[in-house]
Amino acid sequence: MANKRSGGGLTGPQQAAKFLGVSVLAGAVLAGIALPVAGGLGLAAKGTVESFDEIPIDFKRPPLSQKNRILDSEGNLIATDYYRDRTVVPLDKIAPIMRKAIVAIEDSRFYQHGAIDLKSVLRALNENAQEGGVAQGGSTLTQQYVKNVFVEQAGDDQQKVAEATQQTIGRKIQELKYAIKVEEELTKDQILENYLNITFFGQQAYGIEAAARRYFSKNAADLELHEAALLAGLVQSPTYYDPVNHPDRALKRRNIVLNRMAETGAAPKEEVAAAKARDLGLEVSKPRSGCITATDKAGFFCDYVRKVVQTDPAFGKTEDERKARWRRGGLTVRTTLSPKAQKAAAEAATSRVYEDDPVAASVVQVEPGTGKILSMAQSRPYGLDQNQNQTLLNLAVDNAMGGSTFGFQVGSTFKPITAATALEKGVSPAHTYGSDWRTVFQEEDFTVCGGKPYGSGEWKVQNELESEKGTWDMSGALGKSINTYFVDLGQRIGLCNIVEMATKMGLHSGDGNPVEQKPSILLGGPNISPLTMAAAYATFANRGTYCSPIAIEEVTDADGKKLPVPRTTCERAMSEHTADSINQMLKGVVEDGTGTRAGLSDRDNAGKTGTTDGRKDAWFVGYTPNLSTAVWVGDDVGEPQEMYNLTIGGQYYPKVCGGCLPGPIWRTAMTGALQGEAVESFNPVQVPRGNTGGENRDGGGDDGKPGDRRPGTSRPPGITLPPGVIGGSGDGGPSGATTMGGDGGGTPGGATLGGTTAGTTGGTTGATTGGTTGVLTGGWPSGGNGNGNGGWRTEGQDGGWGPR
């Protein structure tokens, strides 16, 4: 015989193999593990090992990695994400024929022997000796299960995986120890159930349920004989016998299993014969893991949710602990995502910006009062294939959550924050400022916290159009987005106060740093993410209370236990009256200001356009009482390009502006998300207007910056008002007090509805009464501070401003 030497003895390799096998058994005996033979068939399962501690819990019920399921707010599946594709099922959810198949081929005497089958070990030892190598293993199904637990515990640590699978005497002894304890503490059925759930079947399928779905698109409970035999045969070598890539090998291996089932009586011979006559019968389902599989283009939201679990302390004290929890899986995460809003946002994001355009669009929506993120979409598809214009960069969120490095410059969408700060500090909306289209400001006139001047140089500021020169009040300046007005306002109220308001509204840079105290913030210099902007504007819709954005409503683990989740925190950022006033003024932006192409016709809505220097970023951020949406358009790759003379979404743009591209996208997203929703109204207030001398009230043009005339600002026909009645800016005279605040000086003569007259009734003394009838209809207690902005109280109906 070729495997023997001329003298009839064993060859060197044969002797080595025999020595190894004997050494393993000897080592086990010396370690005090081997138990008395039971009936001459094997080692007893119920002996005792005095020196061995209680079995770790992982071996009783291993914390197997499973799928994480991400659901929308209505319970629909968005995506599954897993470290290992596995769905743990109880034994009664596994077809009996599958159980018989795995026992027949892997350990036919499983229910007769203990942890170690001495007969199988000796048979394997003899076979290996005869073959001159390791031709057959002697491990019981219980020992295989123990090894698989070690591999599962090793995770991605390749060194630990190698240690768990290495063929050494020390590892074999350890494996035998644990196998004995497993047999002592678990029933045979429990061991079999755990084994079938932990074993790898190839094609990324871990556990019998995932394998049944992968190869046959059915549940493990519904497996038939020929299918069960195929899966049982894969265990020995999932790659070598892979039926998808090596069908001939898989067929031979399946038939070996079927023959073994006939030999052991696991299946009738006639049924085995019929099964062998069948082909493989595959109905393969491709692995569907990760956010790339998300429905309604919600991949970026799915990725955001995953990052929340991995970064929020609610899910673990340390980053490693949180990541391990997600990798272990079995979580069902019900999110805040509205399927209707997400569908609308996804449609809007791609409606005017195509996935292969030179620029990208981002749309994100937040519910005022709850902070719930209702949608998150962008024009680029989620994924890794750049040839398909895919990206993993989430344009809507901060860098720490997968977004851009710093966020994007917000432009004029920051101006309402400055306006809200001014109102909180006592500046009337009727405050006017006149300038040429280009103005020079002194940096020393800007103050930071502590009252210190910002700098000592000059800052040259210009409005977008040369025609934008004249006098504006706050409503008009917001409507036409007048830069010089808001720079003047910033000088009056101080950068410290503006940054404090921004912080209260949740604003911060996309890199997580706070907004800096720089004059440039007045024109939208900060880099901020769209999600942060949507949540900030929701503060206006929520009448002055900011709520931090959240994406998760509920999480349950694999056992159905609810886990703590991060909750929104809501804090007041400004008075209701201030928010109501901003709402009224920003309604003008969509009614006849720079955002007319965004405005909704069926319900109250408000918003603000934003375009940065060189038109590198274009924004529209707006809201209704029950929904806030931010839309950004710009270059998402490399150095931002200026958006001039571009074809985007099949349309040519000589220059992109916030009102002409993000605005219509916003309108599409809002219309779809609000379809069928209750029509809610802003709290009505009448915002006082300043006397601008009629200049620049009817502007227009194709740059998305028309004038600020709208219902309620013009005088009714046939009515003549005396000079100074509506926000005058003259000296006033004996009876020249303004009705609702202005810039005039005046003398005590009684303001009809809370004016800015000097003396005891308003103006420079603080206007504690706001005129003879100002207690109910006008007045602000901060007074006139020298130029007639007082006389406007927060008391009375609607905070001192009469209803519309």
CSV table of N, CA and C in Angstrom, one decimal, residues 41 86 250 328 360 701 787:
chain,number,residue,atom,x,y,z
A,41,LEU,N,-20.2,3.7,24.5
A,41,LEU,CA,-20.4,4.5,23.2
A,41,LEU,C,-19.8,5.9,23.3
A,86,ARG,N,-28.4,37.8,10.1
A,86,ARG,CA,-28.9,36.7,10.9
A,86,ARG,C,-30.2,37.1,11.5
A,250,ALA,N,-21.8,21.7,-5.1
A,250,ALA,CA,-22.9,21.8,-4.1
A,250,ALA,C,-23.9,20.6,-4.3
A,328,ARG,N,-23.9,44.1,17.3
A,328,ARG,CA,-24.6,42.9,17.8
A,328,ARG,C,-26.0,42.8,17.2
A,360,ALA,N,-25.4,70.1,-6.3
A,360,ALA,CA,-26.3,69.2,-5.6
A,360,ALA,C,-27.4,70.0,-4.8
A,701,GLY,N,-37.3,92.5,-10.8
A,701,GLY,CA,-36.2,92.0,-11.6
A,701,GLY,C,-36.2,90.5,-11.6
A,787,ASN,N,-33.4,108.0,19.5
A,787,ASN,CA,-33.8,108.3,18.1
A,787,ASN,C,-35.2,107.8,17.9
